[in-house]
Amino acid sequence: MSVVQTESETAIRPAVTTARRSAATKLISRILSTWMARIGAVLLLAIILAAIFAPVLTPYDPLVGDMGDMIMPPTLQHPFGTDELGRDILARILYGARISLIEGFFPVIVAIVIGAPIGMLAGYVGGMTDRVIMRFIDVLLAFPGVLLAIVIVSILGPGLFNALIAVAIYTIPIFARLARGATLSVVNEPYIEAAKLIGMSHARILRLHVFPNISSTLFVMATLRVGLAILTASSLSFLGLGAQAPSPEWGAMLANGRSYILIAPHMVIFPGLAIVILVLALNFFQNGVRLALDPKAAI
């Protein structure tokens, strides 16, 4: 009997693997089904590769300048020009892409890891637990996101890590409320009731049945919030509350270049364009993800 089962499992396993690959291929095809998603994916991939291979793409150190090349306009030697300390702006943007990507993904990942379980618990348990959790979430959501982030950074102190924590904290309630609403839509489904009847633990139900059925909703929101997290973190750096000098963070570069905007506009134009292109790429890509994962969306 065991030999037959082993042979059956061996025969089934390749078929399962093939089916999973086919499903993944179909999902990617659906995500890239619109021109906006394709453009967003290409731009996002280009930015990620530029951040990874920054040392190969530029010979300059983003933190070291040449006092003889201060505030130079774009040239063949320095395609994006130099700043007030003679640092190559292209090098600073390439290395700064690493920081901006961290600013986008780190707070969102933290917010999902913390906020989603809180929202799932509130929606699944209900009653007083739901009311207490949601009232606390409502208090946090009552504050504008950037204002709450500024307050948190003011308490923790300026710095890139504290800015990331602040953005994550104000993003947590968004995912908590979203997870709670999505959980309420599936918690009374027959398969949940069946899992309870056979004695499955609540934690196991949440992990195996609730979360997989709401994960697409969370992922769609995550792709949208990454761009907003980058904008918020860049805003904090622009205000002097985020990344500190000499870090090549794009928001900090904007803040530094505004003093020279009349005599060296390239110090503001290129970091600003970098932020716009990255956020635009994420928003374009999010459009494809939404169309692929939202069953109500027309493709």
mmCIF file of C-alpha atoms in Angstrom:
data_model
loop_
_atom_site.group_PDB
_atom_site.id
_atom_site.type_symbol
_atom_site.label_atom_id
_atom_site.label_comp_id
_atom_site.label_asym_id
_atom_site.label_seq_id
_atom_site.Cartn_x
_atom_site.Cartn_y
_atom_site.Cartn_z
ATOM 1 C CA MET A 1 0.000 0.000 0.000
ATOM 2 C CA SER A 2 2.781 2.395 0.903
ATOM 3 C CA VAL A 3 4.606 1.608 -2.353
ATOM 4 C CA VAL A 4 1.491 2.428 -4.355
ATOM 5 C CA GLN A 5 1.045 5.701 -2.454
ATOM 6 C CA THR A 6 4.678 6.622 -2.997
ATOM 7 C CA GLU A 7 4.416 5.967 -6.734
ATOM 8 C CA SER A 8 1.192 7.973 -6.923
ATOM 9 C CA GLU A 9 2.738 10.910 -5.075
ATOM 10 C CA THR A 10 5.785 10.765 -7.348
ATOM 11 C CA ALA A 11 3.540 10.872 -10.403
ATOM 12 C CA ILE A 12 1.350 13.678 -9.079
ATOM 13 C CA ARG A 13 4.159 15.966 -7.867
ATOM 14 C CA PRO A 14 5.416 17.020 -11.357
ATOM 15 C CA ALA A 15 1.838 17.715 -12.429
ATOM 16 C CA VAL A 16 1.292 19.948 -9.389
ATOM 17 C CA THR A 17 4.552 21.795 -10.060
ATOM 18 C CA THR A 18 3.575 22.315 -13.707
ATOM 19 C CA ALA A 19 0.133 23.581 -12.683
ATOM 20 C CA ARG A 20 1.680 26.075 -10.269
ATOM 21 C CA ARG A 21 4.070 27.335 -12.930
ATOM 22 C CA SER A 22 1.201 27.675 -15.378
ATOM 23 C CA ALA A 23 -0.838 29.626 -12.816
ATOM 24 C CA ALA A 24 2.121 31.916 -12.089
ATOM 25 C CA THR A 25 2.647 32.497 -15.814
ATOM 26 C CA LYS A 26 -1.038 33.348 -16.287
ATOM 27 C CA LEU A 27 -0.938 35.735 -13.309
ATOM 28 C CA ILE A 28 2.112 37.567 -14.681
ATOM 29 C CA SER A 29 0.450 37.736 -18.087
ATOM 30 C CA ARG A 30 -2.697 39.249 -16.528
ATOM 31 C CA ILE A 31 -0.664 41.771 -14.512
ATOM 32 C CA LEU A 32 1.165 42.887 -17.677
ATOM 33 C CA SER A 33 -1.985 42.889 -19.811
ATOM 34 C CA THR A 34 -2.212 46.704 -19.937
ATOM 35 C CA TRP A 35 0.287 49.145 -21.431
ATOM 36 C CA MET A 36 0.439 51.054 -18.144
ATOM 37 C CA ALA A 37 1.466 47.940 -16.219
ATOM 38 C CA ARG A 38 4.107 47.064 -18.808
ATOM 39 C CA ILE A 39 5.608 50.554 -18.710
ATOM 40 C CA GLY A 40 5.535 50.512 -14.906
ATOM 41 C CA ALA A 41 7.206 47.098 -14.765
ATOM 42 C CA VAL A 42 9.984 48.164 -17.178
ATOM 43 C CA LEU A 43 10.656 51.405 -15.297
ATOM 44 C CA LEU A 44 10.590 49.676 -11.915
ATOM 45 C CA LEU A 45 12.934 46.946 -13.103
ATOM 46 C CA ALA A 46 15.291 49.557 -14.568
ATOM 47 C CA ILE A 47 15.388 51.476 -11.271
ATOM 48 C CA ILE A 48 16.021 48.317 -9.257
ATOM 49 C CA LEU A 49 18.847 47.249 -11.582
ATOM 50 C CA ALA A 50 20.308 50.766 -11.495
ATOM 51 C CA ALA A 51 20.291 50.671 -7.692
ATOM 52 C CA ILE A 52 21.943 47.247 -7.600
ATOM 53 C CA PHE A 53 24.604 48.023 -10.197
ATOM 54 C CA ALA A 54 25.252 51.636 -9.190
ATOM 55 C CA PRO A 55 29.008 51.017 -8.634
ATOM 56 C CA VAL A 56 29.228 49.691 -12.209
ATOM 57 C CA LEU A 57 27.210 52.497 -13.796
ATOM 58 C CA THR A 58 29.184 55.368 -12.286
ATOM 59 C CA PRO A 59 32.821 55.724 -11.238
ATOM 60 C CA TYR A 60 32.052 58.428 -8.669
ATOM 61 C CA ASP A 61 31.533 58.095 -4.948
ATOM 62 C CA PRO A 62 28.187 59.676 -3.966
ATOM 63 C CA LEU A 63 29.653 61.008 -0.716
ATOM 64 C CA VAL A 64 32.953 62.369 -2.033
ATOM 65 C CA GLY A 65 33.163 65.536 -4.093
ATOM 66 C CA ASP A 66 35.733 67.585 -5.950
ATOM 67 C CA MET A 67 35.869 71.205 -4.799
ATOM 68 C CA GLY A 68 37.138 72.148 -8.236
ATOM 69 C CA ASP A 69 33.902 70.929 -9.863
ATOM 70 C CA MET A 70 31.352 72.644 -7.627
ATOM 71 C CA ILE A 71 27.881 73.411 -9.055
ATOM 72 C CA MET A 72 28.776 72.328 -12.574
ATOM 73 C CA PRO A 73 25.929 72.075 -15.121
ATOM 74 C CA PRO A 74 25.403 68.757 -16.922
ATOM 75 C CA THR A 75 28.417 67.730 -19.004
ATOM 76 C CA LEU A 76 29.716 64.544 -20.611
ATOM 77 C CA GLN A 77 31.852 63.960 -17.522
ATOM 78 C CA HIS A 78 28.938 64.644 -15.154
ATOM 79 C CA PRO A 79 25.681 63.982 -17.105
ATOM 80 C CA PHE A 80 23.499 65.335 -14.275
ATOM 81 C CA GLY A 81 25.967 67.975 -13.132
ATOM 82 C CA THR A 82 27.452 68.374 -9.650
ATOM 83 C CA ASP A 83 26.249 69.853 -6.372
ATOM 84 C CA GLU A 84 27.691 72.546 -4.124
ATOM 85 C CA LEU A 85 30.387 70.166 -2.847
ATOM 86 C CA GLY A 86 31.374 68.893 -6.285
ATOM 87 C CA ARG A 87 29.610 65.533 -5.841
ATOM 88 C CA ASP A 88 28.289 63.855 -8.973
ATOM 89 C CA ILE A 89 24.486 64.101 -8.943
ATOM 90 C CA LEU A 90 24.001 61.046 -11.174
ATOM 91 C CA ALA A 91 26.010 58.933 -8.719
ATOM 92 C CA ARG A 92 23.967 60.285 -5.819
ATOM 93 C CA ILE A 93 20.692 59.499 -7.607
ATOM 94 C CA LEU A 94 21.791 55.958 -8.483
ATOM 95 C CA TYR A 95 22.895 55.200 -4.944
ATOM 96 C CA GLY A 96 19.904 57.088 -3.576
ATOM 97 C CA ALA A 97 17.593 54.711 -5.456
ATOM 98 C CA ARG A 98 18.562 52.073 -2.901
ATOM 99 C CA ILE A 99 17.370 54.295 -0.072
ATOM 100 C CA SER A 100 14.142 55.204 -1.866
ATOM 101 C CA LEU A 101 13.295 51.557 -2.529
ATOM 102 C CA ILE A 102 13.873 50.780 1.141
ATOM 103 C CA GLU A 103 11.695 53.766 2.058
ATOM 104 C CA GLY A 104 8.907 52.277 -0.022
ATOM 105 C CA PHE A 105 9.031 48.588 0.777
ATOM 106 C CA PHE A 106 10.196 48.489 4.414
ATOM 107 C CA PRO A 107 7.283 50.464 5.946
ATOM 108 C CA VAL A 108 4.705 48.586 3.853
ATOM 109 C CA ILE A 109 6.110 45.172 4.807
ATOM 110 C CA VAL A 110 6.123 46.149 8.481
ATOM 111 C CA ALA A 111 2.581 47.507 8.183
ATOM 112 C CA ILE A 112 1.332 44.254 6.623
ATOM 113 C CA VAL A 113 3.106 42.046 9.149
ATOM 114 C CA ILE A 114 1.616 43.986 12.071
ATOM 115 C CA GLY A 115 -1.596 45.474 10.699
ATOM 116 C CA ALA A 116 -3.002 42.473 8.813
ATOM 117 C CA PRO A 117 -3.048 40.107 11.832
ATOM 118 C CA ILE A 118 -4.647 42.832 13.960
ATOM 119 C CA GLY A 119 -7.389 43.407 11.403
ATOM 120 C CA MET A 120 -7.922 39.685 10.859
ATOM 121 C CA LEU A 121 -8.254 39.136 14.610
ATOM 122 C CA ALA A 122 -10.783 41.961 14.943
ATOM 123 C CA GLY A 123 -12.886 40.733 12.034
ATOM 124 C CA TYR A 124 -12.741 37.061 13.021
ATOM 125 C CA VAL A 125 -13.408 37.406 16.760
ATOM 126 C CA GLY A 126 -15.849 40.332 16.569
ATOM 127 C CA GLY A 127 -17.685 41.604 19.631
ATOM 128 C CA MET A 128 -15.857 43.712 22.196
ATOM 129 C CA THR A 129 -12.439 42.774 20.784
ATOM 130 C CA ASP A 130 -13.435 44.161 17.404
ATOM 131 C CA ARG A 131 -14.838 47.371 18.876
ATOM 132 C CA VAL A 132 -11.793 48.080 21.061
ATOM 133 C CA ILE A 133 -9.294 47.431 18.263
ATOM 134 C CA MET A 134 -11.234 49.425 15.699
ATOM 135 C CA ARG A 135 -11.710 52.428 17.978
ATOM 136 C CA PHE A 136 -7.949 52.584 18.479
ATOM 137 C CA ILE A 137 -7.436 52.239 14.713
ATOM 138 C CA ASP A 138 -9.976 55.020 14.113
ATOM 139 C CA VAL A 139 -8.019 57.332 16.423
ATOM 140 C CA LEU A 140 -4.850 56.767 14.381
ATOM 141 C CA LEU A 141 -6.702 57.203 11.097
ATOM 142 C CA ALA A 142 -8.134 60.507 12.307
ATOM 143 C CA PHE A 143 -4.702 62.105 11.901
ATOM 144 C CA PRO A 144 -3.428 62.974 8.409
ATOM 145 C CA GLY A 145 -0.691 60.509 7.516
ATOM 146 C CA VAL A 146 2.132 62.997 6.985
ATOM 147 C CA LEU A 147 1.203 64.944 10.127
ATOM 148 C CA LEU A 148 1.215 61.763 12.221
ATOM 149 C CA ALA A 149 4.590 60.795 10.726
ATOM 150 C CA ILE A 150 6.002 64.240 11.576
ATOM 151 C CA VAL A 151 4.791 63.912 15.165
ATOM 152 C CA ILE A 152 6.331 60.451 15.508
ATOM 153 C CA VAL A 153 9.688 61.544 14.057
ATOM 154 C CA SER A 154 9.652 64.612 16.297
ATOM 155 C CA ILE A 155 9.343 62.266 19.279
ATOM 156 C CA LEU A 156 11.885 59.689 18.082
ATOM 157 C CA GLY A 157 14.304 62.208 16.593
ATOM 158 C CA PRO A 158 15.360 62.862 12.972
ATOM 159 C CA GLY A 159 16.980 60.100 10.988
ATOM 160 C CA LEU A 160 16.238 57.670 8.178
ATOM 161 C CA PHE A 161 15.375 54.710 10.405
ATOM 162 C CA ASN A 162 13.044 56.780 12.583
ATOM 163 C CA ALA A 163 11.370 58.139 9.443
ATOM 164 C CA LEU A 164 10.807 54.578 8.215
ATOM 165 C CA ILE A 165 9.300 53.625 11.572
ATOM 166 C CA ALA A 166 7.037 56.682 11.458
ATOM 167 C CA VAL A 167 5.787 55.845 7.958
ATOM 168 C CA ALA A 168 5.210 52.230 9.010
ATOM 169 C CA ILE A 169 3.236 53.269 12.110
ATOM 170 C CA TYR A 170 0.847 55.487 10.184
ATOM 171 C CA THR A 171 0.447 52.773 7.509
ATOM 172 C CA ILE A 172 -0.429 50.003 9.977
ATOM 173 C CA PRO A 173 -4.025 51.237 10.624
ATOM 174 C CA ILE A 174 -4.719 51.271 6.875
ATOM 175 C CA PHE A 175 -3.872 47.580 6.506
ATOM 176 C CA ALA A 176 -5.581 46.711 9.781
ATOM 177 C CA ARG A 177 -8.882 48.201 8.630
ATOM 178 C CA LEU A 178 -8.537 46.671 5.160
ATOM 179 C CA ALA A 179 -7.780 43.215 6.605
ATOM 180 C CA ARG A 180 -10.702 43.506 9.003
ATOM 181 C CA GLY A 181 -13.152 44.356 6.218
ATOM 182 C CA ALA A 182 -11.848 41.563 3.985
ATOM 183 C CA THR A 183 -12.035 39.086 6.896
ATOM 184 C CA LEU A 184 -15.661 40.002 7.582
ATOM 185 C CA SER A 185 -16.471 39.150 3.965
ATOM 186 C CA VAL A 186 -15.150 35.570 4.308
ATOM 187 C CA VAL A 187 -15.566 34.688 7.983
ATOM 188 C CA ASN A 188 -19.110 33.341 7.508
ATOM 189 C CA GLU A 189 -18.348 31.312 4.397
ATOM 190 C CA PRO A 190 -19.263 27.579 4.522
ATOM 191 C CA TYR A 191 -15.637 26.421 4.399
ATOM 192 C CA ILE A 192 -14.880 28.443 7.539
ATOM 193 C CA GLU A 193 -17.832 26.868 9.322
ATOM 194 C CA ALA A 194 -16.719 23.423 8.151
ATOM 195 C CA ALA A 195 -13.211 24.040 9.484
ATOM 196 C CA LYS A 196 -14.660 24.971 12.876
ATOM 197 C CA LEU A 197 -16.874 21.853 12.940
ATOM 198 C CA ILE A 198 -13.952 19.485 12.406
ATOM 199 C CA GLY A 199 -12.147 21.078 15.361
ATOM 200 C CA MET A 200 -9.537 23.154 13.546
ATOM 201 C CA SER A 201 -7.970 25.797 15.810
ATOM 202 C CA HIS A 202 -8.775 29.452 15.272
ATOM 203 C CA ALA A 203 -5.116 30.262 14.555
ATOM 204 C CA ARG A 204 -5.003 27.534 11.906
ATOM 205 C CA ILE A 205 -8.228 28.773 10.324
ATOM 206 C CA LEU A 206 -6.853 32.293 10.128
ATOM 207 C CA ARG A 207 -3.587 31.082 8.630
ATOM 208 C CA LEU A 208 -4.879 28.487 6.170
ATOM 209 C CA HIS A 209 -8.311 29.789 5.196
ATOM 210 C CA VAL A 210 -8.760 33.462 6.002
ATOM 211 C CA PHE A 211 -5.394 34.932 5.058
ATOM 212 C CA PRO A 212 -5.079 33.194 1.638
ATOM 213 C CA ASN A 213 -8.515 34.535 0.689
ATOM 214 C CA ILE A 214 -7.725 38.143 1.623
ATOM 215 C CA SER A 215 -4.071 38.205 0.558
ATOM 216 C CA SER A 216 -4.832 39.471 -2.954
ATOM 217 C CA THR A 217 -6.666 42.477 -1.492
ATOM 218 C CA LEU A 218 -3.731 43.226 0.789
ATOM 219 C CA PHE A 219 -1.243 42.851 -2.059
ATOM 220 C CA VAL A 220 -3.118 45.281 -4.285
ATOM 221 C CA MET A 221 -3.133 47.857 -1.485
ATOM 222 C CA ALA A 222 0.550 47.185 -0.790
ATOM 223 C CA THR A 223 1.569 48.048 -4.351
ATOM 224 C CA LEU A 224 -0.278 51.352 -4.000
ATOM 225 C CA ARG A 225 1.110 52.199 -0.570
ATOM 226 C CA VAL A 226 4.751 51.649 -1.626
ATOM 227 C CA GLY A 227 4.656 54.772 -3.798
ATOM 228 C CA LEU A 228 2.928 56.785 -1.089
ATOM 229 C CA ALA A 229 5.482 55.612 1.468
ATOM 230 C CA ILE A 230 8.303 56.853 -0.786
ATOM 231 C CA LEU A 231 6.625 60.242 -1.138
ATOM 232 C CA THR A 232 6.088 60.516 2.626
ATOM 233 C CA ALA A 233 9.633 59.484 3.515
ATOM 234 C CA SER A 234 11.024 61.873 0.905
ATOM 235 C CA SER A 235 8.861 64.644 2.349
ATOM 236 C CA LEU A 236 10.250 63.972 5.816
ATOM 237 C CA SER A 237 13.793 64.108 4.440
ATOM 238 C CA PHE A 238 12.950 67.334 2.613
ATOM 239 C CA LEU A 239 11.845 68.804 5.952
ATOM 240 C CA GLY A 240 15.064 67.655 7.611
ATOM 241 C CA LEU A 241 13.366 64.908 9.637
ATOM 242 C CA GLY A 242 14.390 61.917 7.551
ATOM 243 C CA ALA A 243 17.739 60.957 6.038
ATOM 244 C CA GLN A 244 20.502 63.298 7.115
ATOM 245 C CA ALA A 245 23.496 64.671 5.198
ATOM 246 C CA PRO A 246 25.553 63.437 3.476
ATOM 247 C CA SER A 247 23.107 60.622 2.635
ATOM 248 C CA PRO A 248 22.150 60.649 -1.095
ATOM 249 C CA GLU A 249 18.428 60.465 -0.345
ATOM 250 C CA TRP A 250 16.314 62.091 -3.058
ATOM 251 C CA GLY A 251 14.153 64.186 -0.729
ATOM 252 C CA ALA A 252 17.224 65.435 1.115
ATOM 253 C CA MET A 253 18.854 66.270 -2.236
ATOM 254 C CA LEU A 254 15.791 68.356 -3.139
ATOM 255 C CA ALA A 255 15.990 70.214 0.157
ATOM 256 C CA ASN A 256 19.703 70.831 -0.356
ATOM 257 C CA GLY A 257 19.268 71.995 -3.957
ATOM 258 C CA ARG A 258 16.481 74.492 -3.325
ATOM 259 C CA SER A 259 19.049 77.022 -2.064
ATOM 260 C CA TYR A 260 20.700 76.933 -5.477
ATOM 261 C CA ILE A 261 17.605 76.593 -7.669
ATOM 262 C CA LEU A 262 18.182 79.920 -9.473
ATOM 263 C CA ILE A 263 21.835 79.328 -10.329
ATOM 264 C CA ALA A 264 21.852 75.517 -10.555
ATOM 265 C CA PRO A 265 18.340 74.199 -11.306
ATOM 266 C CA HIS A 266 19.763 70.781 -12.201
ATOM 267 C CA MET A 267 20.312 70.170 -8.466
ATOM 268 C CA VAL A 268 16.527 70.118 -8.043
ATOM 269 C CA ILE A 269 15.314 68.894 -11.438
ATOM 270 C CA PHE A 270 17.049 65.509 -11.498
ATOM 271 C CA PRO A 271 16.221 64.347 -7.932
ATOM 272 C CA GLY A 272 12.646 65.531 -8.462
ATOM 273 C CA LEU A 273 12.370 63.616 -11.738
ATOM 274 C CA ALA A 274 13.769 60.512 -10.042
ATOM 275 C CA ILE A 275 11.025 60.622 -7.393
ATOM 276 C CA VAL A 276 8.320 61.243 -9.996
ATOM 277 C CA ILE A 277 9.477 58.396 -12.253
ATOM 278 C CA LEU A 278 9.729 55.877 -9.400
ATOM 279 C CA VAL A 279 6.305 56.709 -7.945
ATOM 280 C CA LEU A 280 4.765 56.783 -11.428
ATOM 281 C CA ALA A 281 6.260 53.367 -12.208
ATOM 282 C CA LEU A 282 4.818 51.926 -9.010
ATOM 283 C CA ASN A 283 1.384 53.403 -9.710
ATOM 284 C CA PHE A 284 1.391 52.098 -13.282
ATOM 285 C CA PHE A 285 2.399 48.638 -12.076
ATOM 286 C CA GLN A 286 -0.258 48.756 -9.354
ATOM 287 C CA ASN A 287 -2.883 49.271 -12.039
ATOM 288 C CA GLY A 288 -1.951 45.939 -13.594
ATOM 289 C CA VAL A 289 -1.892 44.176 -10.233
ATOM 290 C CA ARG A 290 -5.349 45.515 -9.403
ATOM 291 C CA LEU A 291 -6.792 44.353 -12.713
ATOM 292 C CA ALA A 292 -5.201 40.911 -12.324
ATOM 293 C CA LEU A 293 -6.211 40.244 -8.709
ATOM 294 C CA ASP A 294 -9.498 42.109 -8.370
ATOM 295 C CA PRO A 295 -12.283 39.765 -9.555
ATOM 296 C CA LYS A 296 -14.592 42.752 -10.079
ATOM 297 C CA ALA A 297 -12.185 44.522 -12.423
ATOM 298 C CA ALA A 298 -12.681 44.180 -16.130
ATOM 299 C CA ILE A 299 -9.588 43.132 -18.062
#
